[in-house]
Short mmCIF file of C-alpha atoms and ligand atoms in Angstrom, two decimals:
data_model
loop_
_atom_site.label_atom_id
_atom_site.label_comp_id
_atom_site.label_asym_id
_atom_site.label_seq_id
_atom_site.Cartn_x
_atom_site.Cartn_y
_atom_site.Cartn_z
CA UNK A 1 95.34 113.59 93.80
CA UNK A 2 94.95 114.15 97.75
CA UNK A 3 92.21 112.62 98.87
CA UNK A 4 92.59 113.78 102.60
CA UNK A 5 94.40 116.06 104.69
CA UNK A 6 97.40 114.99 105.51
CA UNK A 7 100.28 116.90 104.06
CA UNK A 8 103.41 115.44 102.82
CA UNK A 9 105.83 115.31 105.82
CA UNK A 10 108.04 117.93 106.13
CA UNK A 11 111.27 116.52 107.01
CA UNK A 12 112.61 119.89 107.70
CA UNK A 13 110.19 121.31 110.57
CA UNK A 14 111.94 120.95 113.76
CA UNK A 15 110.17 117.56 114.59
CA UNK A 16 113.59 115.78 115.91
CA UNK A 17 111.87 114.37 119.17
CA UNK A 18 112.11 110.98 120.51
CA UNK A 19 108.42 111.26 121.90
CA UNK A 20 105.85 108.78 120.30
CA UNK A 21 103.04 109.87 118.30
CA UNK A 22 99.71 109.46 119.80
CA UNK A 23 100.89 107.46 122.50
CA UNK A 24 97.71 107.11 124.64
CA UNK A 25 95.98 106.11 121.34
CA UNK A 26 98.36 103.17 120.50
CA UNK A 27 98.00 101.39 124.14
CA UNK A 28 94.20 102.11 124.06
CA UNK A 29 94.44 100.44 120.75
CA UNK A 30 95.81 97.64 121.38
CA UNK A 31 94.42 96.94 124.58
CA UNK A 32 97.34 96.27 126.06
CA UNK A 33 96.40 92.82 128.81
CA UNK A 34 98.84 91.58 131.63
CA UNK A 35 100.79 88.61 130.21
CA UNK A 36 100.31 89.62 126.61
CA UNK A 37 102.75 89.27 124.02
CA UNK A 38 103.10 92.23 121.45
CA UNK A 39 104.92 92.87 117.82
CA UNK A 40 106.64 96.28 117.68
CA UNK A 41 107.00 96.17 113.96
CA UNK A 42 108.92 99.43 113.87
CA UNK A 43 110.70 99.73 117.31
CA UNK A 44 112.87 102.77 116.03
CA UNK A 45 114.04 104.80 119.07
CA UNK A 46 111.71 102.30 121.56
CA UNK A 47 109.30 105.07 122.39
CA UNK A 48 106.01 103.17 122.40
CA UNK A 49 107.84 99.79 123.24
CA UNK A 50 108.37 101.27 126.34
CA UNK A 51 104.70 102.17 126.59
CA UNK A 52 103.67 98.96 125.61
CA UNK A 53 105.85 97.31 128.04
CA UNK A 54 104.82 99.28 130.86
CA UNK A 55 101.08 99.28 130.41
CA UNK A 56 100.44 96.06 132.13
CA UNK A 57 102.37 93.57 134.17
CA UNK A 58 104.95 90.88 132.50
CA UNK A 59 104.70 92.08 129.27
CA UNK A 60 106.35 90.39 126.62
CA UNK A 61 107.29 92.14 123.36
CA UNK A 62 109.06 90.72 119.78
CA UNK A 63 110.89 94.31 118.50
CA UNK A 64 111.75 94.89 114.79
CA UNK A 65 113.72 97.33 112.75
CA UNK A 66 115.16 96.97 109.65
CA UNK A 67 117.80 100.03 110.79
CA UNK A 68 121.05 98.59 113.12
CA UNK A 69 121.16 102.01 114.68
CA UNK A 70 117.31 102.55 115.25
CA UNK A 71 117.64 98.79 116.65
CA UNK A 72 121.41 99.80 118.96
CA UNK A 73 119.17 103.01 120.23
CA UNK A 74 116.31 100.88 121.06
CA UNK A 75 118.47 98.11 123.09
CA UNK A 76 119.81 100.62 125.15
CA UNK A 77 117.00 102.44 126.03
CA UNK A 78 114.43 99.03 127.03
CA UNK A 79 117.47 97.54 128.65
CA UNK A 80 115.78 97.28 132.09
CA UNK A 81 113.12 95.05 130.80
CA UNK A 82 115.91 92.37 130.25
CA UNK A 83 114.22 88.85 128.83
CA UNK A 84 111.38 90.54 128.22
CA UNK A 85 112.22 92.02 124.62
CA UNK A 86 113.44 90.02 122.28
CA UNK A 87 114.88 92.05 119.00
CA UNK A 88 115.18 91.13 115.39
CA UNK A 89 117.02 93.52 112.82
CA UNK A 90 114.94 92.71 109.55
CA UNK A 91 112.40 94.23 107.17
CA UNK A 92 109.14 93.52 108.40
CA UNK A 93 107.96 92.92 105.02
CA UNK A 94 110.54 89.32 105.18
CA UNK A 95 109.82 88.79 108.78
CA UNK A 96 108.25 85.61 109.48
CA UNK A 97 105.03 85.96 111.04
CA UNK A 98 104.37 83.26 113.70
CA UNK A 99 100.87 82.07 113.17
CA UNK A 100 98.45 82.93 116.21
CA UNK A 101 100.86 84.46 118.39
CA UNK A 102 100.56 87.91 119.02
CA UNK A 103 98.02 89.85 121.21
CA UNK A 104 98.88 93.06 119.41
CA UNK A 105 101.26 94.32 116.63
CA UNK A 106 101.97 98.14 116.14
CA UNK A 107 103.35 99.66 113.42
CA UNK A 108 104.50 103.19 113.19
CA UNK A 109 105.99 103.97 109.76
CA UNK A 110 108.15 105.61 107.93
CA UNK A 111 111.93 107.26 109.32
CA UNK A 112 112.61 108.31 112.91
CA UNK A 113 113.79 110.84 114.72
CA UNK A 114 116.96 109.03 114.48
CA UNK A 115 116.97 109.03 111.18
CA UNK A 116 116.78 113.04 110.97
CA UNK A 117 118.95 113.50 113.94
CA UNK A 118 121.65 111.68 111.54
CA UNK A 119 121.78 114.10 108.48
CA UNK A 120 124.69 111.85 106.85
CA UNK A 121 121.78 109.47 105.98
CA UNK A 122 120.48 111.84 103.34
CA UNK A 123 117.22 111.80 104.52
CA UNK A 124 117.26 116.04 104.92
CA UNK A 125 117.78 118.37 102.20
CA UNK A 126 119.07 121.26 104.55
CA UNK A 127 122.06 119.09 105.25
CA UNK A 128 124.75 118.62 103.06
CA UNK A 129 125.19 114.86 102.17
CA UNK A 130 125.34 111.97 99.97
CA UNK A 131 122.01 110.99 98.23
CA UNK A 132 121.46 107.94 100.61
CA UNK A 133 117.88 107.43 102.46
CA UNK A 134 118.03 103.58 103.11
CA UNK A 135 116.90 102.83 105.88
CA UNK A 136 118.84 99.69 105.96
CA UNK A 137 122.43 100.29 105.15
CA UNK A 138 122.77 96.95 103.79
CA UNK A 139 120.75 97.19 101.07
CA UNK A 140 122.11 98.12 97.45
CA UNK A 141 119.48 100.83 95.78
CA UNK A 142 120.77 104.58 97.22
CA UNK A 143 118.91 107.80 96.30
CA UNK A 144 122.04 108.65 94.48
CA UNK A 145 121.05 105.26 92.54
CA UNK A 146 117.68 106.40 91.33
CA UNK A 147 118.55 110.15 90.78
CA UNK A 148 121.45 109.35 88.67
CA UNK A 149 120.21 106.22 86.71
CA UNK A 150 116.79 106.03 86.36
CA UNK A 151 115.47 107.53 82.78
CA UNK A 152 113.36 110.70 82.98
CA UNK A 153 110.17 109.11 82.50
CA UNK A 154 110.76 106.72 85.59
CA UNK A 155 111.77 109.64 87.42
CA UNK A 156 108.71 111.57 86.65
CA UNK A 157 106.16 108.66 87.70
CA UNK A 158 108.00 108.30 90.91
CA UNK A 159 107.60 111.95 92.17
CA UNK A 160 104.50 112.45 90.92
CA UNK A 161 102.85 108.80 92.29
CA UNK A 162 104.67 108.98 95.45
CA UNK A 163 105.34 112.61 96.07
CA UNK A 164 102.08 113.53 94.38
CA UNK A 165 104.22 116.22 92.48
CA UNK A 166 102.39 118.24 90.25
CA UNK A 167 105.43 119.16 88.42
CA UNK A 168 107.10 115.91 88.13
CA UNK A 169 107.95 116.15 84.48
CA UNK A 170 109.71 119.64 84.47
CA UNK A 171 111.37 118.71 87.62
CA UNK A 172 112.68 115.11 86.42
CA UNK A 173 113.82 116.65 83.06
CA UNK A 174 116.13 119.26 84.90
CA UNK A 175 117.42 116.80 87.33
CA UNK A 176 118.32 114.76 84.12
CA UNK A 177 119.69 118.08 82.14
CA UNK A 178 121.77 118.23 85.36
CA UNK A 179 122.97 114.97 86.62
CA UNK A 180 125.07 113.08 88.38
CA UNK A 181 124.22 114.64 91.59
CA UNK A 182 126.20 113.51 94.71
CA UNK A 183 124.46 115.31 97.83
CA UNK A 184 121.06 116.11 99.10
CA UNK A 185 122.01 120.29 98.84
CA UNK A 186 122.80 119.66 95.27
CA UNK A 187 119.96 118.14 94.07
CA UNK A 188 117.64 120.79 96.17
CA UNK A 189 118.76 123.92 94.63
CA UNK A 190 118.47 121.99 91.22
CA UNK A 191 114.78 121.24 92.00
CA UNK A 192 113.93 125.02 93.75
CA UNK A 193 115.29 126.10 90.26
CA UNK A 194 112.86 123.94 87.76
CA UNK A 195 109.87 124.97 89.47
CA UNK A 196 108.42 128.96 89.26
CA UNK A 197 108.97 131.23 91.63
CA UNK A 198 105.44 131.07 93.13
CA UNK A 199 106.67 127.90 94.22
CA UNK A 200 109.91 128.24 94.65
CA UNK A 201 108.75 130.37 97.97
CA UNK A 202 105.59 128.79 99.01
CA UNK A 203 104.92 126.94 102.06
CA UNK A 204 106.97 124.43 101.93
CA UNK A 205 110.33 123.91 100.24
CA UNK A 206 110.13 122.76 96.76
CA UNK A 207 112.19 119.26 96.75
CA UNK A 208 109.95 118.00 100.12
CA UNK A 209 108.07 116.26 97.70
CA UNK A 210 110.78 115.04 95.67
CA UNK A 211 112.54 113.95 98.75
CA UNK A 212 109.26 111.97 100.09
CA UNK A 213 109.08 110.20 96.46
CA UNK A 214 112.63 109.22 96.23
CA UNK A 215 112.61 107.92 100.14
CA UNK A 216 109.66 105.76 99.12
CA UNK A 217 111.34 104.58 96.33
CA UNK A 218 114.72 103.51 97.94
CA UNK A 219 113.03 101.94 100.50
CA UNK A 220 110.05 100.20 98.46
CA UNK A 221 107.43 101.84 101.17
CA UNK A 222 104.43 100.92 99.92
CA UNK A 223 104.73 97.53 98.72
CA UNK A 224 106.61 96.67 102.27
CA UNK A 225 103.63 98.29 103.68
CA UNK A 226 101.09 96.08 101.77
CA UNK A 227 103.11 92.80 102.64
CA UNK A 228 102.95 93.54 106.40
CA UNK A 229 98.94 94.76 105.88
CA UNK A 230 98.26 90.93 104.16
CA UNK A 231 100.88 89.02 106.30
CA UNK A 232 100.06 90.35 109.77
CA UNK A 233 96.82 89.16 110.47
CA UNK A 234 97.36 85.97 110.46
CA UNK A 235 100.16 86.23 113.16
CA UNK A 236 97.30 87.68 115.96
CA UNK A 237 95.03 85.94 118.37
CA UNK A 238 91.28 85.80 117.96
CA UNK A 239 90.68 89.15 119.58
CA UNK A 240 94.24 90.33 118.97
CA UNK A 241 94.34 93.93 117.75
CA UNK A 242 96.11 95.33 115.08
CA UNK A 243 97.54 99.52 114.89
CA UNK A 244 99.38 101.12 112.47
CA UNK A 245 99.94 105.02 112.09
CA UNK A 246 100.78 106.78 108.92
CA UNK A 247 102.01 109.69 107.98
CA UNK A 248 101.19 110.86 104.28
CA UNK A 249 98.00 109.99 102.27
CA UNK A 250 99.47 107.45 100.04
CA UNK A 251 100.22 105.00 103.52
CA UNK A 252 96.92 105.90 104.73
CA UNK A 253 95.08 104.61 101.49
CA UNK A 254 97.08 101.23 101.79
CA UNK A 255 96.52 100.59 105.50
CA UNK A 256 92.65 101.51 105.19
CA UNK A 257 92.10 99.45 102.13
CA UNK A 258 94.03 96.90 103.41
CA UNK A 259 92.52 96.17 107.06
CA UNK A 260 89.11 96.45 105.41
CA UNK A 261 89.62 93.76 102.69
CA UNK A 262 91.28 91.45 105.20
CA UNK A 263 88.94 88.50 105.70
CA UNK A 264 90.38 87.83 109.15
CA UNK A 265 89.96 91.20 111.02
CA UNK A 266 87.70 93.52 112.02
CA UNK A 267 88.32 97.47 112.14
CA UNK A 268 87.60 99.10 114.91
CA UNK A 269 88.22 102.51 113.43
CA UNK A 270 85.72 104.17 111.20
CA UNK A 271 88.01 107.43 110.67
CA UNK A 272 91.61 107.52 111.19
CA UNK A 273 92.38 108.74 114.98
CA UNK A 274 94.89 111.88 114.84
CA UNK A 275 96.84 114.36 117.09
CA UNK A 276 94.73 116.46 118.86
CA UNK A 277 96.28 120.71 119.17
CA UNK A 278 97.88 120.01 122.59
CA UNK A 279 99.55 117.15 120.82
CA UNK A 280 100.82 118.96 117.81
CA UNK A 281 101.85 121.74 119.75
CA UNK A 282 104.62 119.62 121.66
CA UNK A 283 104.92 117.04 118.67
CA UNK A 284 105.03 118.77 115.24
CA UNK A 285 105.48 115.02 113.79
CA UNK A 286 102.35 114.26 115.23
CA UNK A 287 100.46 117.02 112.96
CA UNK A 288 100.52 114.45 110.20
CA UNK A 289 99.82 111.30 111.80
CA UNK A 290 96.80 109.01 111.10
CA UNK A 291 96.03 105.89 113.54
CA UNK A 292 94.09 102.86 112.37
CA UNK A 293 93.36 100.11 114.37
CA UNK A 294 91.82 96.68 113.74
CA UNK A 295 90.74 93.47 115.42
CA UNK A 296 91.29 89.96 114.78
CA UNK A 297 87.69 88.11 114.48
CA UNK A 298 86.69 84.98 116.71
CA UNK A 299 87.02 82.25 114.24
C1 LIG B 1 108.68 106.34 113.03
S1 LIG B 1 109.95 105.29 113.50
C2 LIG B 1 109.32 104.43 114.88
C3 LIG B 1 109.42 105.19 116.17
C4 LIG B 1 108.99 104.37 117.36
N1 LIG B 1 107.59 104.01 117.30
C5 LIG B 1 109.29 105.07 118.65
O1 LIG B 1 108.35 105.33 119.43
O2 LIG B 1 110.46 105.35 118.92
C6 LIG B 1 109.93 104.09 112.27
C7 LIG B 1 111.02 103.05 112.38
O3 LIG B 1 110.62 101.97 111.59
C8 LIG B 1 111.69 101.49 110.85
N2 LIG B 1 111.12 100.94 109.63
C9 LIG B 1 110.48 101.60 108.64
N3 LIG B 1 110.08 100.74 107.70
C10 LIG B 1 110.45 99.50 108.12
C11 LIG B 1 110.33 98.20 107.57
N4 LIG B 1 109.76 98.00 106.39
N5 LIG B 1 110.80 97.15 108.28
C12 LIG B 1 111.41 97.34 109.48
N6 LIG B 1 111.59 98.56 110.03
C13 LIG B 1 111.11 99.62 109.37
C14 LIG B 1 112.59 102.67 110.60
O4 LIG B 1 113.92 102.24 110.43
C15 LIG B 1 112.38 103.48 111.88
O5 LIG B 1 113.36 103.20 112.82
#
């Protein structure tokens, strides 16, 4: 089912830094211009904000993140910009794009260092915790949710279409053989022991797929990601530029598809732009990263 080369992310390679992925890339994408005002649709730790904010003078900047904590980190560390940053906690799938408003909007998806620093949010399967993975607390659905109550056949379709799991169906018929499961350790040895051995030890562990598909799941990636991808557009200048950087195949269908097919913009991008070796060397969450950028058209 892979149609490129991105691998599913390992959420267990030591990747927990807070430096931004392809940061030259982003602020060469969107063409950062003194005075501008820019959408940081994902402001997680603040990395590129900052970037963005310092690229040119009396930059203004709207930050987003559907995570209090990724939004608490990212006050603190673009406090010295003061007025300048205005932040919203809020999916940016329900966020209210102002028409004609933005010279540039970034997006760089999926969880944050943060996120894996923190392994009580059940994003890591070396860590002993509850199945949890939402990225915003207040929301209902839990991984524990799915796992638990969602019939076998649901299950399967889920880790196969989002984790592109060959072995979806023996792996969701063990997990419901076993269930309930309660933490992230549990549920890992139960899925290293449905699949062979071959596999068991290969290159990487057996439940990173699992864990990729149920994270999607809780967290309703991909249709967010389409919203944003329709809704967005509309909220740039003539001229304005659109980026967005994923990080598994799935995203990276949905974001090309989607800036080509949009009447209003342009893309600027004919392949995605990715890490270079010096990069991925100092960034291992760079390895898997894919940039696409696109243009708002003079009407
Ligand atoms: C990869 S991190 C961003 C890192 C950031 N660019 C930096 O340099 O520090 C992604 C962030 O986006 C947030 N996020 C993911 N999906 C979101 C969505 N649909 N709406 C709002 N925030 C989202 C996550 O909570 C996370 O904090």
């Amino acid at each position: 089912m892979k149609s490129d080369s991105q691998a599913p992310l390992d959420l267990e390679a030591p990747i927990f830094s807070h430096i931004p992925v392809l940061p030259r890339e982003v602020i060469e994408g969107l063409a950062i211009r003194p005075g501008g005002h820019y959408l940081d649709a994902t402001v997680g730790g603040g990395g590129h904000s900052r970037l963005i904010l310092e690229a040119a003078e009396d930059v203004q900047l709207t930050a987003i993140d559907q995570d209090e904590d990724a939004l608490a980190a990212a006050q603190q560390h673009l406090a010295e910009f003061g007025e300048r940053v205005k932040f919203i906690q809020t999916n940016f799938s329900k966020y209210e794009f102002p028409l004609n408003t933005y010279d540039g909007i970034l997006a760089d998806l999926g969880v944050s260092s943060y996120h894996l620093d923190h392994p009580e949010r059940g994003f890591s399967f070396r860590h002993t915790a509850n199945l949890d993975m939402r990225m915003n607390r207040q929301q209902g659905l839990t991984a524990a949710d799915v796992i638990n109550e969602w019939d076998e056949g649901e299950l399967a379709e889920i880790f196969f279409k989002y984790g592109e799991e060959r072995l979806s169906r023996r792996i969701a018929r063990r997990i419901v053989e076993k269930r309930p499961f309660a933490t992230t350790t549990e549920l890992a040895a139960a899925i290293a022991y449905s699949v062979p051995p071959k596999y068991r030890y290969g290159r990487i562990h057996p439940a990173t797929r699992v864990f990729q598909a149920l994270r999607i799941a809780v967290n309703d990636e991909l249709k967010v990601l389409e919203t944003l991808i329709d809704k967005a557009p509309k909220s740039l200048v003539p001229g304005g530029r659109i980026v967005v950087i994923s990080f598994h195949s799935l995203e990276d269908r949905l974001v090309k598809h989607g800036l080509r097919n949009s009447p209003l913009l342009r893309v600027l991008t004919k392949k995605p732009i990715i890490a270079g070796d010096e990069e991925i060397r100092e960034n291992a969450r760079s390895r898997s990263a894919k940039l696409r950028v696109a243009e708002r058209k003079q009407e």
